[in-house]
mmCIF file of C-alpha atoms in Angstrom:
data_model
loop_
_atom_site.group_PDB
_atom_site.id
_atom_site.type_symbol
_atom_site.label_atom_id
_atom_site.label_comp_id
_atom_site.label_asym_id
_atom_site.label_seq_id
_atom_site.Cartn_x
_atom_site.Cartn_y
_atom_site.Cartn_z
ATOM 1 C CA UNK A 1 0.000 0.000 0.000
ATOM 2 C CA UNK A 2 1.417 3.377 -0.980
ATOM 3 C CA UNK A 3 -1.727 5.466 -0.983
ATOM 4 C CA UNK A 4 -5.115 5.344 0.724
ATOM 5 C CA UNK A 5 -8.140 7.631 0.553
ATOM 6 C CA UNK A 6 -10.288 6.302 3.380
ATOM 7 C CA UNK A 7 -9.883 5.677 7.088
ATOM 8 C CA UNK A 8 -9.607 1.983 7.912
ATOM 9 C CA UNK A 9 -11.080 0.413 11.054
ATOM 10 C CA UNK A 10 -9.491 -2.935 11.844
ATOM 11 C CA UNK A 11 -10.557 -5.291 14.615
ATOM 12 C CA UNK A 12 -7.735 -7.213 16.273
ATOM 13 C CA UNK A 13 -8.028 -11.000 16.218
ATOM 14 C CA UNK A 14 -6.484 -13.683 18.411
ATOM 15 C CA UNK A 15 -3.502 -13.992 16.069
ATOM 16 C CA UNK A 16 -2.443 -10.386 16.775
ATOM 17 C CA UNK A 17 -2.987 -10.552 20.555
ATOM 18 C CA UNK A 18 -0.007 -9.075 22.395
ATOM 19 C CA UNK A 19 1.535 -7.584 19.267
ATOM 20 C CA UNK A 20 2.851 -4.026 19.510
ATOM 21 C CA UNK A 21 0.750 -1.555 17.556
ATOM 22 C CA UNK A 22 3.777 -0.305 15.570
ATOM 23 C CA UNK A 23 4.600 -3.828 14.386
ATOM 24 C CA UNK A 24 0.913 -4.436 13.611
ATOM 25 C CA UNK A 25 0.873 -1.351 11.379
ATOM 26 C CA UNK A 26 4.208 -2.124 9.704
ATOM 27 C CA UNK A 27 2.968 -5.581 8.772
ATOM 28 C CA UNK A 28 -0.439 -4.377 7.589
ATOM 29 C CA UNK A 29 0.674 -1.275 5.680
ATOM 30 C CA UNK A 30 2.807 -2.974 3.041
ATOM 31 C CA UNK A 31 5.104 -0.486 1.335
ATOM 32 C CA UNK A 32 4.843 2.182 4.054
ATOM 33 C CA UNK A 33 8.195 3.114 5.668
ATOM 34 C CA UNK A 34 8.685 2.697 9.415
ATOM 35 C CA UNK A 35 9.363 6.414 9.869
ATOM 36 C CA UNK A 36 5.873 7.264 8.625
ATOM 37 C CA UNK A 37 4.274 4.608 10.841
ATOM 38 C CA UNK A 38 5.914 6.096 13.944
ATOM 39 C CA UNK A 39 4.980 9.610 12.821
ATOM 40 C CA UNK A 40 1.245 8.864 12.529
ATOM 41 C CA UNK A 41 1.260 7.068 15.889
ATOM 42 C CA UNK A 42 3.092 9.958 17.565
ATOM 43 C CA UNK A 43 0.697 12.537 16.095
ATOM 44 C CA UNK A 44 -2.332 10.587 17.339
ATOM 45 C CA UNK A 45 -3.641 9.741 13.880
ATOM 46 C CA UNK A 46 -3.696 6.079 14.882
ATOM 47 C CA UNK A 47 -6.269 5.296 17.548
ATOM 48 C CA UNK A 48 -7.095 2.116 19.445
ATOM 49 C CA UNK A 49 -10.672 2.014 20.727
ATOM 50 C CA UNK A 50 -10.842 5.742 19.856
ATOM 51 C CA UNK A 51 -7.918 6.555 22.180
ATOM 52 C CA UNK A 52 -4.390 7.676 21.460
ATOM 53 C CA UNK A 53 -1.722 5.054 22.123
ATOM 54 C CA UNK A 54 2.062 4.850 22.108
ATOM 55 C CA UNK A 55 4.005 2.754 19.625
ATOM 56 C CA UNK A 56 4.694 0.062 22.238
ATOM 57 C CA UNK A 57 1.005 -0.463 23.118
ATOM 58 C CA UNK A 58 0.210 -4.187 22.984
ATOM 59 C CA UNK A 59 -3.004 -5.048 21.217
ATOM 60 C CA UNK A 60 -5.748 -7.206 22.732
ATOM 61 C CA UNK A 61 -8.401 -9.304 20.937
ATOM 62 C CA UNK A 62 -11.370 -7.104 20.088
ATOM 63 C CA UNK A 63 -9.385 -3.862 19.998
ATOM 64 C CA UNK A 64 -10.409 -1.641 17.088
ATOM 65 C CA UNK A 65 -7.526 0.157 15.399
ATOM 66 C CA UNK A 66 -8.079 3.345 13.413
ATOM 67 C CA UNK A 67 -5.639 3.640 10.491
ATOM 68 C CA UNK A 68 -5.653 7.035 8.757
ATOM 69 C CA UNK A 69 -5.533 7.508 4.974
ATOM 70 C CA UNK A 70 -1.943 7.771 3.796
ATOM 71 C CA UNK A 71 -0.404 9.621 0.890
ATOM 72 C CA UNK A 72 3.292 9.109 0.340
ATOM 73 C CA UNK A 73 5.710 11.389 -1.427
ATOM 74 C CA UNK A 74 7.748 9.447 -4.011
ATOM 75 C CA UNK A 75 10.890 9.771 -1.867
ATOM 76 C CA UNK A 76 9.061 8.240 1.113
ATOM 77 C CA UNK A 77 7.586 5.231 -0.585
ATOM 78 C CA UNK A 78 9.166 1.852 -0.098
ATOM 79 C CA UNK A 79 10.263 0.491 -3.450
ATOM 80 C CA UNK A 80 7.792 -1.886 -5.034
ATOM 81 C CA UNK A 81 8.955 -5.445 -5.597
ATOM 82 C CA UNK A 82 10.260 -6.036 -9.107
ATOM 83 C CA UNK A 83 8.974 -9.019 -11.027
ATOM 84 C CA UNK A 84 12.424 -10.593 -10.849
ATOM 85 C CA UNK A 85 12.643 -10.249 -7.051
ATOM 86 C CA UNK A 86 9.050 -11.424 -6.662
ATOM 87 C CA UNK A 87 9.821 -14.617 -8.592
ATOM 88 C CA UNK A 88 13.122 -15.112 -6.749
ATOM 89 C CA UNK A 89 11.474 -14.916 -3.318
ATOM 90 C CA UNK A 90 8.501 -17.040 -4.322
ATOM 91 C CA UNK A 91 10.911 -19.734 -5.479
ATOM 92 C CA UNK A 92 13.143 -19.463 -2.408
ATOM 93 C CA UNK A 93 10.713 -20.957 0.127
ATOM 94 C CA UNK A 94 12.245 -24.221 1.340
ATOM 95 C CA UNK A 95 9.510 -25.417 3.699
ATOM 96 C CA UNK A 96 6.313 -23.816 4.990
ATOM 97 C CA UNK A 97 4.421 -24.818 8.111
ATOM 98 C CA UNK A 98 1.124 -23.585 9.574
ATOM 99 C CA UNK A 99 2.738 -20.736 11.512
ATOM 100 C CA UNK A 100 6.178 -20.405 9.947
ATOM 101 C CA UNK A 101 8.251 -20.635 6.797
ATOM 102 C CA UNK A 102 11.927 -21.118 6.022
ATOM 103 C CA UNK A 103 13.395 -19.219 3.115
ATOM 104 C CA UNK A 104 16.649 -19.862 1.272
ATOM 105 C CA UNK A 105 17.785 -16.247 1.494
ATOM 106 C CA UNK A 106 19.665 -14.968 -1.571
ATOM 107 C CA UNK A 107 23.062 -13.371 -0.963
ATOM 108 C CA UNK A 108 23.179 -9.585 -1.422
ATOM 109 C CA UNK A 109 19.647 -8.944 -0.145
ATOM 110 C CA UNK A 110 19.403 -7.280 3.300
ATOM 111 C CA UNK A 111 16.714 -8.671 5.589
ATOM 112 C CA UNK A 112 15.496 -5.119 6.359
ATOM 113 C CA UNK A 113 15.304 -1.909 4.346
ATOM 114 C CA UNK A 114 17.022 1.216 5.683
ATOM 115 C CA UNK A 115 20.331 3.087 5.443
ATOM 116 C CA UNK A 116 19.700 3.928 1.800
ATOM 117 C CA UNK A 117 18.117 0.553 1.040
ATOM 118 C CA UNK A 118 14.533 1.140 -0.095
ATOM 119 C CA UNK A 119 13.431 -2.447 0.290
ATOM 120 C CA UNK A 120 14.662 -5.464 2.220
ATOM 121 C CA UNK A 121 13.661 -9.101 2.241
ATOM 122 C CA UNK A 122 10.922 -8.742 4.864
ATOM 123 C CA UNK A 123 9.329 -5.726 3.144
ATOM 124 C CA UNK A 124 9.491 -7.471 -0.231
ATOM 125 C CA UNK A 125 8.075 -10.740 1.090
ATOM 126 C CA UNK A 126 5.147 -8.925 2.704
ATOM 127 C CA UNK A 127 4.285 -7.585 -0.743
ATOM 128 C CA UNK A 128 4.704 -11.005 -2.358
ATOM 129 C CA UNK A 129 2.678 -12.841 0.294
ATOM 130 C CA UNK A 130 -0.432 -10.699 0.330
ATOM 131 C CA UNK A 131 -2.318 -13.681 1.763
ATOM 132 C CA UNK A 132 -0.560 -13.225 5.118
ATOM 133 C CA UNK A 133 -1.703 -10.674 7.718
ATOM 134 C CA UNK A 134 1.393 -11.341 9.844
ATOM 135 C CA UNK A 135 4.989 -11.945 8.812
ATOM 136 C CA UNK A 136 8.028 -11.325 11.022
ATOM 137 C CA UNK A 137 11.668 -12.385 11.091
ATOM 138 C CA UNK A 138 12.589 -14.826 13.845
ATOM 139 C CA UNK A 139 16.322 -14.170 13.371
ATOM 140 C CA UNK A 140 18.552 -12.364 10.887
ATOM 141 C CA UNK A 141 21.280 -13.094 8.380
ATOM 142 C CA UNK A 142 23.911 -10.643 7.156
ATOM 143 C CA UNK A 143 23.192 -9.032 3.818
ATOM 144 C CA UNK A 144 25.867 -11.057 2.021
ATOM 145 C CA UNK A 145 25.015 -14.387 3.704
ATOM 146 C CA UNK A 146 22.763 -16.911 1.971
ATOM 147 C CA UNK A 147 20.756 -19.822 3.330
ATOM 148 C CA UNK A 148 18.143 -20.776 5.923
ATOM 149 C CA UNK A 149 16.114 -17.874 7.279
ATOM 150 C CA UNK A 150 13.139 -18.505 9.584
ATOM 151 C CA UNK A 151 10.033 -16.305 9.581
ATOM 152 C CA UNK A 152 6.837 -16.494 11.645
ATOM 153 C CA UNK A 153 3.366 -16.227 10.086
ATOM 154 C CA UNK A 154 1.534 -15.637 13.384
ATOM 155 C CA UNK A 155 2.293 -13.936 16.667
ATOM 156 C CA UNK A 156 1.937 -17.146 18.759
ATOM 157 C CA UNK A 157 4.442 -18.847 16.443
ATOM 158 C CA UNK A 158 6.809 -15.869 16.713
ATOM 159 C CA UNK A 159 6.690 -15.952 20.519
ATOM 160 C CA UNK A 160 7.276 -19.723 20.610
ATOM 161 C CA UNK A 161 10.189 -19.529 18.161
ATOM 162 C CA UNK A 162 11.742 -16.584 20.010
ATOM 163 C CA UNK A 163 11.589 -18.611 23.226
ATOM 164 C CA UNK A 164 13.267 -21.529 21.474
ATOM 165 C CA UNK A 165 15.990 -19.188 20.236
ATOM 166 C CA UNK A 166 16.578 -17.688 23.690
ATOM 167 C CA UNK A 167 16.512 -21.125 25.312
ATOM 168 C CA UNK A 168 19.191 -22.481 22.913
ATOM 169 C CA UNK A 169 16.708 -24.985 21.476
ATOM 170 C CA UNK A 170 17.439 -23.827 17.931
ATOM 171 C CA UNK A 171 20.428 -25.240 16.068
ATOM 172 C CA UNK A 172 21.988 -23.189 13.258
ATOM 173 C CA UNK A 173 24.901 -24.449 11.150
ATOM 174 C CA UNK A 174 26.850 -22.431 8.589
ATOM 175 C CA UNK A 175 29.387 -23.301 5.921
ATOM 176 C CA UNK A 176 32.298 -20.907 5.443
ATOM 177 C CA UNK A 177 35.464 -20.973 3.358
ATOM 178 C CA UNK A 178 38.384 -19.419 5.219
ATOM 179 C CA UNK A 179 41.920 -18.488 4.246
ATOM 180 C CA UNK A 180 44.591 -20.813 5.613
ATOM 181 C CA UNK A 181 44.636 -24.348 7.055
ATOM 182 C CA UNK A 182 42.298 -24.381 10.038
ATOM 183 C CA UNK A 183 43.754 -26.782 12.663
ATOM 184 C CA UNK A 184 41.448 -29.701 13.399
ATOM 185 C CA UNK A 185 42.124 -29.341 17.121
ATOM 186 C CA UNK A 186 40.613 -25.853 17.289
ATOM 187 C CA UNK A 187 36.933 -26.394 18.083
ATOM 188 C CA UNK A 188 35.665 -23.353 20.005
ATOM 189 C CA UNK A 189 36.431 -19.665 19.732
ATOM 190 C CA UNK A 190 35.353 -17.584 22.722
ATOM 191 C CA UNK A 191 35.956 -13.854 22.413
ATOM 192 C CA UNK A 192 33.831 -10.939 23.594
ATOM 193 C CA UNK A 193 32.459 -8.776 20.782
ATOM 194 C CA UNK A 194 31.739 -5.055 20.721
ATOM 195 C CA UNK A 195 29.986 -2.990 18.051
ATOM 196 C CA UNK A 196 31.559 0.314 17.025
ATOM 197 C CA UNK A 197 31.272 3.093 14.443
ATOM 198 C CA UNK A 198 33.804 2.568 11.660
ATOM 199 C CA UNK A 199 33.843 6.320 10.979
ATOM 200 C CA UNK A 200 31.862 6.367 7.741
ATOM 201 C CA UNK A 201 28.503 5.710 9.390
ATOM 202 C CA UNK A 202 29.048 1.965 9.067
ATOM 203 C CA UNK A 203 28.724 -0.207 12.148
ATOM 204 C CA UNK A 204 31.317 -2.932 12.614
ATOM 205 C CA UNK A 205 32.271 -5.453 15.287
ATOM 206 C CA UNK A 206 35.593 -6.116 16.999
ATOM 207 C CA UNK A 207 36.964 -8.337 19.732
ATOM 208 C CA UNK A 208 37.007 -6.322 22.939
ATOM 209 C CA UNK A 209 37.279 -7.399 26.572
ATOM 210 C CA UNK A 210 34.456 -4.957 27.392
ATOM 211 C CA UNK A 211 32.145 -6.445 24.745
ATOM 212 C CA UNK A 212 29.399 -9.046 25.013
ATOM 213 C CA UNK A 213 30.166 -12.721 25.597
ATOM 214 C CA UNK A 214 30.292 -14.622 22.288
ATOM 215 C CA UNK A 215 31.150 -18.235 21.500
ATOM 216 C CA UNK A 216 31.309 -20.142 18.213
ATOM 217 C CA UNK A 217 31.968 -23.828 17.583
ATOM 218 C CA UNK A 218 33.993 -24.597 14.458
ATOM 219 C CA UNK A 219 34.655 -27.933 12.755
ATOM 220 C CA UNK A 220 36.709 -28.728 9.657
ATOM 221 C CA UNK A 221 34.708 -30.096 6.696
ATOM 222 C CA UNK A 222 37.369 -30.121 3.958
ATOM 223 C CA UNK A 223 40.912 -28.859 3.566
ATOM 224 C CA UNK A 224 42.633 -27.309 0.545
ATOM 225 C CA UNK A 225 46.229 -26.103 0.022
ATOM 226 C CA UNK A 226 45.482 -22.514 1.051
ATOM 227 C CA UNK A 227 41.938 -22.631 2.416
ATOM 228 C CA UNK A 228 39.596 -24.646 4.657
ATOM 229 C CA UNK A 229 35.891 -25.330 4.393
ATOM 230 C CA UNK A 230 34.543 -25.145 7.934
ATOM 231 C CA UNK A 231 31.227 -25.655 9.670
ATOM 232 C CA UNK A 232 30.354 -22.911 12.143
ATOM 233 C CA UNK A 233 27.771 -23.151 14.902
ATOM 234 C CA UNK A 234 27.137 -19.852 16.724
ATOM 235 C CA UNK A 235 26.423 -20.689 20.374
ATOM 236 C CA UNK A 236 25.540 -17.040 20.927
ATOM 237 C CA UNK A 237 23.981 -14.764 18.320
ATOM 238 C CA UNK A 238 26.054 -11.597 18.017
ATOM 239 C CA UNK A 239 26.275 -9.429 14.902
ATOM 240 C CA UNK A 240 28.945 -10.687 12.443
ATOM 241 C CA UNK A 241 29.968 -13.260 15.071
ATOM 242 C CA UNK A 242 31.229 -16.020 12.773
ATOM 243 C CA UNK A 243 33.129 -13.586 10.573
ATOM 244 C CA UNK A 244 34.849 -11.783 13.456
ATOM 245 C CA UNK A 245 35.634 -14.957 15.419
ATOM 246 C CA UNK A 246 37.164 -16.626 12.368
ATOM 247 C CA UNK A 247 39.287 -13.548 11.605
ATOM 248 C CA UNK A 248 40.302 -13.317 15.284
ATOM 249 C CA UNK A 249 41.468 -16.951 15.126
ATOM 250 C CA UNK A 250 43.649 -16.031 12.146
ATOM 251 C CA UNK A 251 41.454 -17.513 9.411
ATOM 252 C CA UNK A 252 39.309 -14.761 7.830
ATOM 253 C CA UNK A 253 36.413 -15.708 5.561
ATOM 254 C CA UNK A 254 37.026 -15.443 1.848
ATOM 255 C CA UNK A 255 35.054 -12.672 0.172
ATOM 256 C CA UNK A 256 34.690 -10.721 3.428
ATOM 257 C CA UNK A 257 35.080 -7.031 2.592
ATOM 258 C CA UNK A 258 34.872 -6.004 6.267
ATOM 259 C CA UNK A 259 37.053 -8.458 8.173
ATOM 260 C CA UNK A 260 39.036 -10.172 5.411
ATOM 261 C CA UNK A 261 42.772 -10.126 4.667
ATOM 262 C CA UNK A 262 44.854 -9.208 1.608
ATOM 263 C CA UNK A 263 45.918 -12.819 1.154
ATOM 264 C CA UNK A 264 42.272 -13.837 1.385
ATOM 265 C CA UNK A 265 41.308 -11.261 -1.229
ATOM 266 C CA UNK A 266 43.948 -12.582 -3.633
ATOM 267 C CA UNK A 267 42.849 -16.188 -3.085
ATOM 268 C CA UNK A 268 39.195 -15.259 -3.583
ATOM 269 C CA UNK A 269 40.069 -13.690 -6.940
ATOM 270 C CA UNK A 270 41.989 -16.795 -7.991
ATOM 271 C CA UNK A 271 39.012 -18.997 -7.112
ATOM 272 C CA UNK A 272 36.552 -16.706 -8.899
ATOM 273 C CA UNK A 273 34.700 -15.839 -5.672
ATOM 274 C CA UNK A 274 32.747 -12.597 -5.957
ATOM 275 C CA UNK A 275 30.728 -12.717 -2.696
ATOM 276 C CA UNK A 276 31.133 -13.601 0.964
ATOM 277 C CA UNK A 277 31.531 -17.370 1.361
ATOM 278 C CA UNK A 278 29.099 -17.823 4.243
ATOM 279 C CA UNK A 279 25.992 -19.949 3.887
ATOM 280 C CA UNK A 280 23.393 -20.914 6.510
ATOM 281 C CA UNK A 281 23.319 -24.579 5.587
ATOM 282 C CA UNK A 282 20.890 -26.023 8.147
ATOM 283 C CA UNK A 283 18.375 -24.986 10.761
ATOM 284 C CA UNK A 284 16.712 -27.161 13.416
ATOM 285 C CA UNK A 285 13.939 -25.856 15.654
ATOM 286 C CA UNK A 286 10.916 -27.117 17.622
ATOM 287 C CA UNK A 287 7.673 -26.825 15.652
ATOM 288 C CA UNK A 288 5.669 -24.125 17.511
ATOM 289 C CA UNK A 289 2.385 -26.041 17.795
ATOM 290 C CA UNK A 290 3.641 -29.593 18.368
ATOM 291 C CA UNK A 291 7.178 -29.166 19.695
ATOM 292 C CA UNK A 292 8.508 -31.815 17.304
ATOM 293 C CA UNK A 293 11.950 -31.068 15.855
ATOM 294 C CA UNK A 294 12.022 -29.660 12.334
ATOM 295 C CA UNK A 295 15.271 -29.765 10.375
ATOM 296 C CA UNK A 296 15.712 -27.794 7.163
ATOM 297 C CA UNK A 297 18.717 -27.699 4.847
ATOM 298 C CA UNK A 298 19.490 -25.121 2.173
ATOM 299 C CA UNK A 299 21.617 -26.347 -0.743
ATOM 300 C CA UNK A 300 24.866 -24.518 -1.328
ATOM 301 C CA UNK A 301 24.428 -21.965 -4.154
ATOM 302 C CA UNK A 302 25.902 -22.984 -7.504
ATOM 303 C CA UNK A 303 28.412 -20.125 -7.427
ATOM 304 C CA UNK A 304 29.849 -21.400 -4.125
ATOM 305 C CA UNK A 305 29.862 -25.012 -5.336
ATOM 306 C CA UNK A 306 31.871 -23.819 -8.345
ATOM 307 C CA UNK A 307 34.406 -22.142 -6.026
ATOM 308 C CA UNK A 308 34.868 -25.394 -4.094
ATOM 309 C CA UNK A 309 35.346 -27.292 -7.352
ATOM 310 C CA UNK A 310 38.101 -24.895 -8.375
ATOM 311 C CA UNK A 311 39.700 -25.224 -4.923
ATOM 312 C CA UNK A 312 39.702 -29.032 -5.255
ATOM 313 C CA UNK A 313 41.377 -28.771 -8.665
ATOM 314 C CA UNK A 314 44.257 -26.874 -7.048
ATOM 315 C CA UNK A 315 45.149 -29.818 -4.810
#
């Protein structure tokens, strides 16, 4: 939705119970930027049961939400999904359950719009899946990472999956190609991580004793003369954790333009790698309604398979 002429009155159902009103509006008003949503809430144009509310108000079944008509200037409007992106996302769903879906996220697509990005995966998917009244990310992947990404299609499912994530009942495994010969004896990397401003408005992460506790389990999958294919399991879920921990251990990921090395850059060029070699290969989580374990695998993209083939030829 980029333009509306009439006031909408929406009654809240059981599926939206407990959801914040700002998230309710962001999900419902497809194509409307977050800044505008917060503006209309702050100005009192959004009402719940004819009363002003704050953005963090949690909706209850039977609440009636007033949504004002919206007219967006071209610079404000979230970019509409192209036909190519629409087809890509529609074909990227790996498995879909009653309250969730797992997507094989394409590399290069941020999960959220912002910082000059008009549209992210979640905004695009909300336009593609017009049949869904609710769609939220359960976790995130870096822009340049591909693979398993879990989304919730209902608030109860989101709450259950978030609890599983916090309770370490969700298993996430990544494949990464790193520069150098990773020693088989090195299994865990524990190093506190701190986010900082890189000076150009870009946020980065570094190892810092004052940072947050972070731990990653690594295992060797395959070795090459100058590189190693490793499996990474983040025990904690910090921003850029796998990338920073691998670089801290002395084995930066190939194709990493933030934490990579010059030798890694040269090797990536030789192998024909033009993106970050980090792929969320598998995801295991308890099904929200039944609790049974669900395991999903995302095949390695062809471009990364081709890089591994070239690395094997160099042996």
